[in-house]
Every structure is written in structure tokens, then in C-alpha cells.
Coordinates of C-alpha atoms in Angstrom, one line a residue:
Chain A
M841 CA 25.2 -8.7 11.9
K842 CA 24.2 -12.3 11.4
K843 CA 20.6 -11.2 12.8
R844 CA 20.6 -8.5 10.3
I845 CA 21.6 -10.5 7.7
W846 CA 18.9 -13.1 8.5
V847 CA 15.9 -10.6 8.7
V848 CA 16.8 -9.1 5.2
G849 CA 17.1 -12.7 3.8
L850 CA 13.3 -13.3 5.3
F851 CA 12.2 -10.1 4.0
F852 CA 13.4 -10.9 0.4
G853 CA 12.7 -14.5 0.9
M854 CA 8.9 -13.5 1.2
M855 CA 8.8 -10.8 -1.3
I856 CA 10.4 -13.5 -4.0
I857 CA 7.5 -16.1 -2.5
S858 CA 4.8 -13.5 -3.2
G859 CA 6.3 -12.8 -6.5
F860 CA 5.9 -16.1 -7.6
T861 CA 2.4 -16.7 -6.1
A862 CA 1.1 -13.6 -7.8
A863 CA 2.3 -14.9 -11.2
Y864 CA 1.1 -18.1 -10.7
I865 CA -2.2 -16.8 -9.7
K866 CA -2.4 -14.6 -12.9
R867 CA -1.6 -17.9 -14.7
N868 CA -4.2 -20.1 -13.4
Y869 CA -7.1 -17.7 -11.5
A870 CA -7.5 -14.8 -14.3
V871 CA -11.3 -16.5 -15.1
S872 CA -12.7 -13.3 -16.8
I873 CA -11.3 -10.8 -18.8
Y874 CA -11.9 -8.2 -16.3
Q875 CA -10.1 -10.2 -13.8
A876 CA -7.1 -10.7 -16.1
L877 CA -7.2 -6.9 -16.6
K878 CA -7.4 -6.3 -12.7
F879 CA -4.5 -8.6 -12.4
A880 CA -2.4 -6.2 -14.8
G881 CA -3.4 -3.0 -13.2
V882 CA -5.7 -1.9 -16.0
A883 CA -9.0 -0.1 -15.0
S884 CA -12.0 -2.2 -17.0
E885 CA -13.6 1.1 -18.0
Q886 CA -11.4 1.9 -20.6
I887 CA -12.5 -0.6 -22.5
I888 CA -13.7 0.8 -26.1
H889 CA -13.9 -2.1 -28.2
Q890 CA -13.8 -6.0 -27.7
Q891 CA -13.3 -8.4 -30.5
E892 CA -13.2 -12.1 -30.4
E893 CA -11.2 -13.8 -33.0
K894 CA -10.4 -17.4 -33.9
D895 CA -7.7 -18.0 -31.1
H896 CA -7.7 -14.8 -29.2
I897 CA -9.4 -11.5 -28.2
D898 CA -8.6 -8.5 -29.3
L899 CA -9.5 -5.7 -26.7
F900 CA -8.9 -2.1 -27.5
L901 CA -8.4 0.4 -24.4
A902 CA -8.4 4.0 -24.7
D903 CA -7.0 6.4 -22.2
G904 CA -7.5 10.1 -23.1
A905 CA -5.6 10.4 -26.6
D906 CA -3.8 7.1 -26.6
L907 CA -5.2 3.8 -27.7
T908 CA -3.9 0.4 -26.2
L909 CA -4.2 -2.8 -28.0
M910 CA -4.2 -6.0 -25.9
I911 CA -4.1 -9.4 -27.3
I912 CA -5.8 -12.0 -24.8
K913 CA -5.8 -15.8 -25.0
A914 CA -8.3 -17.8 -23.1
K915 CA -6.7 -21.2 -22.2
E916 CA -8.8 -24.0 -20.8
K917 CA -7.3 -25.9 -17.9
N918 CA -8.9 -27.9 -15.4
G919 CA -12.3 -27.3 -17.0
R920 CA -11.8 -23.6 -16.0
K921 CA -11.2 -20.8 -18.8
N922 CA -8.1 -18.7 -17.8
Y923 CA -7.3 -15.5 -19.6
E924 CA -3.9 -14.2 -20.4
I925 CA -2.7 -11.3 -21.8
I926 CA -0.3 -11.9 -24.4
Q927 CA 0.6 -8.7 -26.0
T928 CA 0.1 -5.2 -25.3
S929 CA 0.6 -2.4 -27.6
K930 CA 0.5 1.5 -26.8
M931 CA -0.5 4.1 -29.5
E932 CA -0.1 7.5 -28.0
D933 CA -2.0 10.6 -29.5
F934 CA -3.8 7.7 -31.7
F935 CA -7.2 9.7 -31.4
S936 CA -7.3 13.7 -32.3
E937 CA -10.1 16.3 -32.0
R938 CA -9.8 17.9 -35.2
K939 CA -9.7 16.7 -38.7
S940 CA -6.5 15.7 -40.6
L941 CA -5.4 18.2 -43.4
I942 CA -4.7 15.3 -45.5
S943 CA -7.1 12.9 -46.8
D944 CA -7.5 9.3 -45.6
K945 CA -6.5 8.0 -48.3
E946 CA -3.3 9.7 -48.6
A947 CA -2.7 8.9 -44.8
I948 CA -3.3 5.1 -45.3
K949 CA -0.6 5.3 -48.3
N950 CA 1.7 7.4 -46.6
Q951 CA 1.6 5.3 -43.7
L952 CA 2.1 1.9 -45.2
D953 CA 4.6 3.4 -47.5
M954 CA 6.8 4.3 -44.4
L955 CA 6.6 0.7 -43.0
S956 CA 7.1 -0.8 -46.3
S957 CA 10.2 1.5 -46.6
I958 CA 11.8 0.0 -43.5
E959 CA 14.6 -2.1 -44.2
D960 CA 17.4 -3.4 -41.4
A961 CA 15.5 -1.3 -38.8
P962 CA 17.5 -1.3 -35.4
F963 CA 14.3 -1.5 -33.7
S964 CA 12.9 -5.0 -33.2
F965 CA 9.1 -3.8 -33.3
E966 CA 9.9 -2.0 -36.6
N967 CA 11.9 -5.1 -37.8
E968 CA 8.7 -7.2 -37.2
I969 CA 6.4 -5.1 -39.0
H970 CA 9.0 -5.0 -41.9
Q971 CA 9.1 -8.7 -42.2
S972 CA 5.3 -9.2 -42.0
F973 CA 4.8 -7.5 -45.2
G974 CA 3.8 -10.1 -47.8
K975 CA 2.9 -12.3 -44.8
R976 CA 0.5 -10.5 -42.6
L977 CA 0.3 -7.4 -40.6
F978 CA -2.2 -6.0 -38.1
F979 CA -3.1 -2.3 -39.4
I980 CA -4.9 0.3 -37.4
N981 CA -6.2 3.7 -38.1
T982 CA -8.3 6.3 -37.0
S983 CA -10.3 9.0 -39.2
H984 CA -12.9 11.8 -38.7
N985 CA -14.9 10.8 -41.8
K986 CA -17.7 8.0 -41.7
E987 CA -16.9 6.7 -44.9
S988 CA -13.4 5.5 -43.7
K989 CA -15.8 2.4 -43.0
N990 CA -15.8 1.4 -46.6
V991 CA -12.0 1.6 -47.3
R992 CA -10.3 -1.0 -49.1
I993 CA -6.5 -1.7 -49.3
N994 CA -5.3 -3.7 -52.1
G995 CA -8.9 -5.1 -52.4
Q996 CA -9.2 -6.3 -49.1
K997 CA -12.1 -5.5 -46.5
L998 CA -11.6 -4.3 -43.1
T999 CA -11.8 -6.4 -40.2
N1000 CA -13.8 -4.4 -37.9
T1001 CA -14.5 -0.9 -37.7
F1002 CA -16.1 0.6 -34.3
T1003 CA -16.4 4.3 -32.9
Y1004 CA -15.1 6.4 -29.9
N1005 CA -15.9 10.0 -28.7
Y1006 CA -12.6 11.7 -28.0
Q1007 CA -13.7 15.1 -26.3
G1008 CA -16.9 15.7 -28.3
N1009 CA -15.4 14.6 -31.7
L1010 CA -16.5 11.1 -33.2
N1011 CA -13.4 9.1 -34.3
Y1012 CA -13.9 6.1 -36.7
V1013 CA -11.6 3.4 -35.8
Y1014 CA -10.9 0.7 -38.4
Y1015 CA -8.7 -2.1 -38.5
Y1016 CA -7.0 -4.9 -40.5
E1017 CA -6.3 -8.1 -38.4
E1018 CA -4.0 -9.7 -40.9
L1019 CA -3.6 -7.2 -44.1
K1020 CA -1.8 -8.8 -46.7
L1021 CA 0.5 -6.4 -48.8
D1022 CA 2.7 -6.4 -51.9
Q1023 CA 5.7 -4.3 -51.2
K1024 CA 5.7 -2.9 -54.8
E1025 CA 2.3 -1.3 -55.1
I1026 CA -0.3 -0.2 -52.6
K1027 CA -3.8 0.6 -53.7
V1028 CA -6.1 2.4 -51.5
R1029 CA -9.5 2.9 -52.3
M1030 CA -12.8 4.7 -50.3
Chain B
M1005 CA 13.2 14.2 40.8
E1006 CA 9.6 12.6 42.4
K1007 CA 10.2 8.7 42.8
N1008 CA 7.9 6.7 40.9
Q1009 CA 5.6 4.3 43.2
K1010 CA 5.4 1.5 40.6
T1011 CA 6.5 -1.7 42.0
V1012 CA 9.1 -4.3 40.3
E1013 CA 6.6 -6.6 39.6
E1014 CA 4.3 -3.9 38.1
Y1015 CA 7.0 -2.8 36.0
V1016 CA 7.4 -6.2 34.7
K1017 CA 4.3 -6.9 34.1
E1018 CA 3.6 -4.1 32.1
V1019 CA 7.1 -4.8 29.9
K1020 CA 6.1 -8.2 29.5
R1021 CA 2.6 -7.2 28.3
L1022 CA 3.9 -4.9 25.5
R1023 CA 6.6 -7.5 25.0
G1024 CA 3.5 -9.8 24.4
Y1025 CA 1.7 -7.7 21.9
L1026 CA 4.9 -6.9 19.8
L1027 CA 5.5 -10.6 19.5
I1028 CA 1.8 -11.0 18.6
V1029 CA 2.2 -8.3 16.0
C1030 CA 5.2 -9.6 14.8
V1031 CA 4.1 -12.9 14.1
L1032 CA 0.8 -11.7 12.3
G1033 CA 3.2 -9.6 10.3
L1034 CA 5.1 -12.8 9.0
I1035 CA 1.9 -15.1 8.5
L1036 CA 0.0 -11.9 6.9
F1037 CA 2.8 -10.3 4.9
I1038 CA 3.0 -12.8 1.7
P1039 CA -0.6 -12.8 1.4
L1040 CA -0.9 -8.9 1.5
M1041 CA 2.2 -8.7 -0.5
T1042 CA 0.5 -11.1 -3.3
L1043 CA -2.7 -9.1 -3.3
Y1044 CA -0.7 -5.7 -3.8
L1045 CA 1.4 -7.4 -6.6
L1046 CA -2.1 -8.4 -8.3
N1047 CA -3.1 -4.8 -8.1
Y1048 CA -5.4 -4.9 -5.2
H1049 CA -4.6 -1.7 -3.1
I1050 CA -6.1 -3.4 0.2
G1051 CA -2.8 -5.2 0.4
L1052 CA -0.6 -2.2 0.2
L1053 CA -3.2 -0.7 3.1
G1054 CA -2.8 -4.0 5.1
L1055 CA 0.8 -3.9 5.1
F1056 CA 1.0 -0.1 5.8
G1057 CA -1.0 -1.0 8.5
L1058 CA 1.2 -4.1 9.8
F1059 CA 4.1 -1.9 9.3
M1060 CA 2.7 0.9 11.6
L1061 CA 1.3 -2.0 14.3
V1062 CA 4.6 -3.3 14.6
L1063 CA 6.3 0.5 14.7
F1064 CA 3.8 1.6 17.2
S1065 CA 4.4 -1.4 19.4
T1066 CA 8.3 -1.4 19.1
I1067 CA 8.1 2.4 20.4
R1068 CA 5.6 1.5 23.2
V1069 CA 8.3 -1.3 24.6
R1070 CA 11.1 0.9 23.7
K1071 CA 9.5 3.9 25.8
K1072 CA 8.8 1.6 28.8
I1073 CA 12.7 0.5 28.9
L1074 CA 13.5 4.4 28.8
Q1075 CA 11.2 4.9 31.6
I1076 CA 13.1 1.9 33.5
C1077 CA 16.3 3.3 32.9
T1078 CA 15.4 6.6 34.6
I1079 CA 14.8 4.4 37.8
L1080 CA 19.1 4.0 37.8
T1081 CA 20.0 7.3 36.0
M1082 CA 17.5 9.6 37.7
E1083 CA 16.3 8.0 40.8
C1084 CA 19.6 6.3 41.8
D1085 CA 17.8 3.0 42.6
P1086 CA 20.2 0.4 41.0
K1087 CA 18.5 -2.2 43.2
K1088 CA 15.1 -1.6 41.7
Y1089 CA 16.4 -1.2 38.3
V1090 CA 18.5 -4.5 38.6
A1091 CA 15.7 -6.7 39.7
I1092 CA 13.4 -5.3 36.9
N1093 CA 15.8 -6.2 34.2
L1094 CA 16.9 -9.7 35.7
Q1095 CA 13.0 -10.5 35.2
L1096 CA 13.2 -9.2 31.9
L1097 CA 15.8 -11.3 30.3
N1098 CA 13.8 -13.9 28.4
K1099 CA 13.5 -15.3 25.0
P1100 CA 12.9 -14.7 22.3
F1101 CA 14.4 -11.3 23.0
Y1102 CA 17.5 -12.6 24.3
N1103 CA 19.2 -15.8 23.2
K1104 CA 21.1 -18.1 25.6
T1105 CA 24.2 -16.5 25.7
G1106 CA 22.9 -13.0 25.9
I1107 CA 20.8 -14.1 28.8
N1108 CA 23.8 -15.5 30.6
N1109 CA 25.9 -12.4 29.8
Y1110 CA 23.2 -9.6 30.6
Q1111 CA 22.3 -11.5 34.2
K1112 CA 26.2 -11.5 35.0
Y1113 CA 26.0 -7.8 33.9
F1114 CA 23.4 -6.6 36.0
Q1115 CA 24.4 -8.5 38.9
A1116 CA 27.9 -7.0 38.7
L1117 CA 26.1 -3.6 38.0
S1118 CA 24.2 -3.9 41.4
D1119 CA 27.5 -5.2 43.2
Y1120 CA 29.0 -1.9 42.0
Y1121 CA 26.2 0.3 43.3
A1122 CA 26.2 -1.8 46.5
G1123 CA 29.8 -1.5 46.8
D1124 CA 30.9 -4.7 46.6
L1125 CA 33.8 -4.3 44.2
V1126 CA 35.2 -8.0 44.7
E1127 CA 31.8 -9.9 43.6
M1128 CA 31.3 -7.3 41.0
K1129 CA 34.7 -8.3 39.4
K1130 CA 33.7 -11.9 39.7
N1131 CA 30.7 -11.3 38.0
L1132 CA 32.5 -9.4 35.2
E1133 CA 34.7 -12.1 34.5
D1134 CA 32.2 -14.5 33.9
I1135 CA 30.7 -12.4 31.0
D1136 CA 31.4 -14.1 27.8
F1137 CA 31.9 -11.0 26.0
E1138 CA 33.8 -12.8 22.7
A1139 CA 30.0 -14.4 22.1
G1140 CA 27.9 -11.2 23.1
T1141 CA 27.0 -8.2 21.3
L1142 CA 29.1 -5.1 21.2
D1143 CA 26.5 -3.3 23.7
I1144 CA 27.3 -5.9 26.4
T1145 CA 31.5 -5.7 25.5
L1146 CA 31.1 -1.7 26.1
Q1147 CA 29.1 -2.1 29.4
Y1148 CA 31.5 -4.6 30.5
Y1149 CA 34.5 -2.4 29.8
N1150 CA 32.7 0.8 31.6
L1151 CA 32.2 -1.3 34.8
L1152 CA 35.5 -2.6 34.6
G1153 CA 37.1 0.9 34.3
N1154 CA 35.0 1.9 37.2
Y1155 CA 36.5 -1.0 39.6
Y1156 CA 39.9 0.3 38.6
K1157 CA 39.0 4.1 39.6
E1158 CA 37.4 2.7 42.8
S1159 CA 40.5 0.4 43.4
N1160 CA 42.7 3.4 42.7
D1161 CA 44.5 1.1 39.9
L1162 CA 45.8 3.4 37.7
E1163 CA 47.6 0.7 35.2
G1164 CA 44.2 -1.1 35.2
L1165 CA 42.2 1.7 34.0
K1166 CA 45.3 2.4 31.5
A1167 CA 44.7 -1.1 30.1
T1168 CA 40.9 -0.7 30.1
I1169 CA 41.2 2.5 28.1
D1170 CA 43.5 1.1 25.5
A1171 CA 41.3 -2.2 25.3
I1172 CA 38.3 0.0 24.4
R1173 CA 40.2 2.5 22.1
S1174 CA 41.5 -0.7 20.2
L1175 CA 38.0 -2.0 19.9
K1176 CA 36.8 0.9 18.4
S1177 CA 39.7 1.1 16.2
R1178 CA 38.7 -2.2 14.9
K1179 CA 35.0 -1.8 14.7
K1180 CA 32.9 0.9 13.3
F1181 CA 30.1 1.6 15.8
P1182 CA 26.6 2.1 14.9
R1183 CA 25.0 5.6 15.8
Q1184 CA 23.8 4.2 19.1
I1185 CA 26.7 2.3 20.2
Q1186 CA 28.7 5.3 19.3
Q1187 CA 27.1 7.8 21.7
F1188 CA 27.7 4.9 24.6
Y1189 CA 31.5 4.7 23.6
D1190 CA 31.4 8.5 23.9
S1191 CA 30.0 8.7 27.4
V1192 CA 32.2 5.6 28.4
D1193 CA 35.3 7.8 27.1
T1194 CA 34.5 10.8 28.9
I1195 CA 34.0 8.9 32.3
F1196 CA 37.4 7.3 31.6
Y1197 CA 38.8 10.7 31.2
R1198 CA 37.4 11.6 34.5
H1199 CA 38.8 8.3 36.2
Y1200 CA 41.6 9.2 34.7
L1201 CA 42.1 13.0 35.8
V1202 CA 41.4 11.8 39.6
L1203 CA 43.8 8.8 39.6
T1204 CA 46.3 11.0 38.3
N1205 CA 45.8 13.4 40.5
D1206 CA 45.7 16.3 37.9
K1207 CA 46.2 19.6 39.4
N1208 CA 43.2 20.6 37.1
A1209 CA 41.0 17.9 38.3
L1210 CA 38.7 19.9 40.4
T1211 CA 37.9 22.5 37.5
K1212 CA 37.3 19.9 35.2
L1213 CA 35.0 18.1 37.2
F1214 CA 33.1 21.2 37.6
D1215 CA 32.8 21.8 33.8
F1216 CA 31.5 18.1 33.4
L1217 CA 28.8 18.6 35.9
A1218 CA 27.8 22.1 34.6
T1219 CA 26.5 19.9 31.4
E1220 CA 25.6 16.6 33.1
K1221 CA 21.8 16.1 32.9
E1222 CA 21.6 12.5 34.6
M1223 CA 21.0 12.6 38.5
L1224 CA 23.3 9.3 38.7
K1225 CA 26.1 11.3 36.8
K1226 CA 25.4 14.2 38.8
V1227 CA 25.6 12.6 42.1
G1228 CA 28.8 10.6 40.9
L1229 CA 30.6 14.0 40.0
H1230 CA 29.5 15.4 43.5
F1231 CA 30.8 12.2 45.0
E1232 CA 34.2 12.7 43.4
I1233 CA 34.6 16.4 44.4
G1234 CA 33.5 16.0 47.6
K1235 CA 36.3 13.2 47.7
L1236 CA 39.0 15.9 46.3
Y1237 CA 38.0 18.4 48.8
L1238 CA 38.4 15.8 51.4
K1239 CA 42.2 15.2 50.2
T1240 CA 42.9 18.9 50.1
A1241 CA 41.1 19.4 53.8
T1242 CA 38.6 21.9 52.3
F1243 CA 36.1 20.5 54.5
D1244 CA 33.0 22.8 54.3
Q1245 CA 33.0 22.2 50.5
A1246 CA 33.4 18.6 51.3
T1247 CA 30.3 18.3 53.1
T1248 CA 28.5 20.5 50.7
H1249 CA 28.9 18.0 47.9
F1250 CA 28.5 14.9 50.1
N1251 CA 25.1 16.3 51.2
Y1252 CA 23.7 16.6 47.7
V1253 CA 25.3 13.1 47.3
L1254 CA 23.1 12.1 50.5
E1255 CA 20.0 13.9 49.2
H1256 CA 20.0 12.3 46.0
G1257 CA 22.0 9.4 45.9
G1258 CA 19.3 7.1 46.7
E1259 CA 20.3 3.4 46.9
T1260 CA 24.0 3.9 45.7
Y1261 CA 26.6 3.2 47.7
Y1262 CA 27.7 6.9 47.4
T1263 CA 25.3 7.9 49.8
V1264 CA 26.4 5.3 52.3
Y1265 CA 30.3 6.6 51.9
A1266 CA 28.8 10.2 51.8
Q1267 CA 27.2 9.5 55.5
K1268 CA 30.1 7.7 56.7
M1269 CA 32.6 10.7 55.7
I1270 CA 30.0 13.7 56.9
H1271 CA 29.4 11.4 60.1
Q1272 CA 33.5 11.2 60.6
M1273 CA 34.2 14.7 59.9
N1274 CA 31.4 15.9 62.4
E1275 CA 33.2 13.4 65.4
E1276 CA 36.5 13.6 64.7
E1277 CA 39.3 16.0 64.7
W1278 CA 39.6 17.3 60.9
T1279 CA 43.0 17.4 61.2
N1280 CA 43.0 13.6 61.3
Y1281 CA 42.2 13.5 57.5

């Protein structure tokens, strides 16, 4: 019995040490974005867009119709850069093959109205979005319309746009890094 | 069964070689487990592949050692050569496969086993008494009771046998035995039942011994049963039958005292008047 406890203890001990070692390597030895993605078990072929911001990097990854946004921070330690994945948000069925039945303008308005109407949301994610109104909001959308590149929300220009070919149909993706909104009125212009 | 031609030294060398491999693989596993597991956690599949390879190596080496040990067991159970079996096992009692208590206990046990099959019951009892089965494993405790039961049967000590049966059963009621030990316990229990039938002169003893014989596969146990049946026939002066069973013992009993006893009985039956029995 003692022998069995010793063996099981040794096994779990080695598992814990392996876990800590892997976490340490992830924190200190991800010398490139690709390495950070590899450590996270994400295939780098999925990257469809990469945007460097002031203090972080936005990474857009596609897997079929799903879009994953990763926020990566590069930290300098001992004269070496280390890339750490700070946040991952997955949006399911983001891309589509067909055009939406409603116009882009209406779609954006509906989406933002829906977001602004959330009050005392039980889910922390939605609550975070609600709290960000009037402050800053990361907003992303897709369209089959090329004109969507010129969209203005409350007069604000887009941060960036990029395209993604999903099953032979070009999806135009546009996003605001920090969209400032007034909860009372949302004006969308294309 | 054809007798294996390998010598004691050859068997010992083979087992030591296989155990050496197993030890190397285990040490390698201990050294490589953390790096390979870390690689796997960092999503490098080579880590998982390496862990699987190591696991297979340990499993394969363990199976090879186990197979060799089982092959050695057949020297006792099928070839009825306890001397060779004990000589091999005494040389295989090494660290790290046994601890200090284990080595002492198994040394005493194997010596007692050797004494039993040589017919030296006094020496056997002495060796058994030196076994520290309190500090030993459950396996050695059951082996101890098994030999003790045999000793009481051979000494015609019914009270001693009853006490041994009580002791082994109380052990069973206190502990839940692992599957392998449970099988061994069941076989010891059956052997004790046979001893009990013989010692109490049960009127159905002969029939029941034949029933056991019909299902028995191990040569040593078959020889033991033929030996008991021969003795029972001898008691009832059915000499032809007794001779048949003792002849079986002579033919297959190998290096056990059963053979010596059977030879003695046949010799006496041939030389003296049967009515003297």
C-alpha cells in the first residue's frame, strides 16, 4: 500500500513539475508570435490578419466560419522579447457565404442597439461590453459589401479593414479598436 | 512434460539480464518523463509519442520478466524439481526488487519450501518460524500459512491444521485481497479442505480427491493428489490401486519426497506381506 502511494505521489509530483515548467517556458521563451501560438496549440496557418497597436498586437485567426481574436503582448525580458497571449475571444459563425438580407447600416445599428440595451447583464462578458459604452469598445463586423470600408459610426473612422475568402466569397472585415459611443444616439453612415 | 535442459545459472543470468533492462527503462522513464510531459503540455506531439514509447518499453520489459518468472515457476509446478526452483529463486532475491525484510523473508520461505519437498519437516518449521510475516507482504503471509498447513497435514496434527485454517480465514475477513492474491487464497483454501478430509478420515475423502484430480492441471498438485490417494488405498489395504497411484508419483514426482516415499512403499509392498500394512 505504502509503495502504491509512493508511486502515485511520484507520478503526480512529476506531472505538477511538468505543468510548472511548461508554464514557465510559455511565459519566458515564446520568442515569436508563432512560438506563442504553438505553445497555445494554435496552428499559425490560421492567421488571416495581424495588426500591431501601441501596446499590443491584434491577431485574427479563422477556422472555417469562426473567427478568433487574440491579443498578444510583447514583453522585453533580459534583452529578449517574449510574446504572451493576453486574451482570446472566439466568434462562432462570423463569416458567411451569403449576403445578409438587411443592409450593413441596419445590421450595425441593431448590433450596437442590442449591446447598449444590456443592463445588469448576468454574464460578465456582456457586462464588460455594457460598461465600456461611453468609454471604449472593441467593435468588429463583416460584410459582403466593398463599401463597408467607408463606414462611419458617430463620425468615427474605422481602425482597420481586411478581407477573408470564405468558401469562394470575399468577406470584408472591419473593426474599431476603440469605438467611443454615446448611449443615447448611434449614427451610422456608409 | 519434457524437462528443461537449462541450468540454474542460465536461468539466473537470463532473469538478471531482463531485470537489468527493466531497471534501465524505469530509470530512463524517470529522467525523461518531465521533459517529455513538458513538451506535450507545450503542444509538441513528439512529447506524447515519447511518453507512449516509454510506457510501451516499461510494459514490454515487465511482461518479459513476468513471463520468465512464470517459466521458472513451471520448474516446480510442472517439472516437480523444487531444488532447482529454490536454487534459482534464492539467487534472484536482490535489491531493488526486494527490500531487506523481503529478502530475509523470502530466503526463509524458499528454504522452508525446499525442506518441505525434501521431507525435512523439522527444519521447515524452524525456517517458517523465522519469517517476519508481520513486516512482510500479504503474499508471503499466505505462502507461510500454506506451508504451515502442509506441515500439520504431514504431521497428522488436526488441531494445528484447524488453527491454521482459522488464522488464514480471519486474515481474509480483515482484509480485501487483490485479485491475484484472492486466486492464491482460493487455491490454499482448497488445499486445506483436502488436508482436512484426509486428516478427519472423511468417508468421501477418496471420491473428493478424485474429483480434485479430474480438474487439476499442475503436475505437482496432481502428484500430491496421487500420493494422497495412494496412501488412502494403502490404509484400506487396496494394494493394487495404491501401487498404481504410487507408480504415477514415481514417474512424475521428480525431486520431491513424494517420489522417495512412493518408492519406499512400493518396495515394502513388494518385499513384505501385504497383511502387515
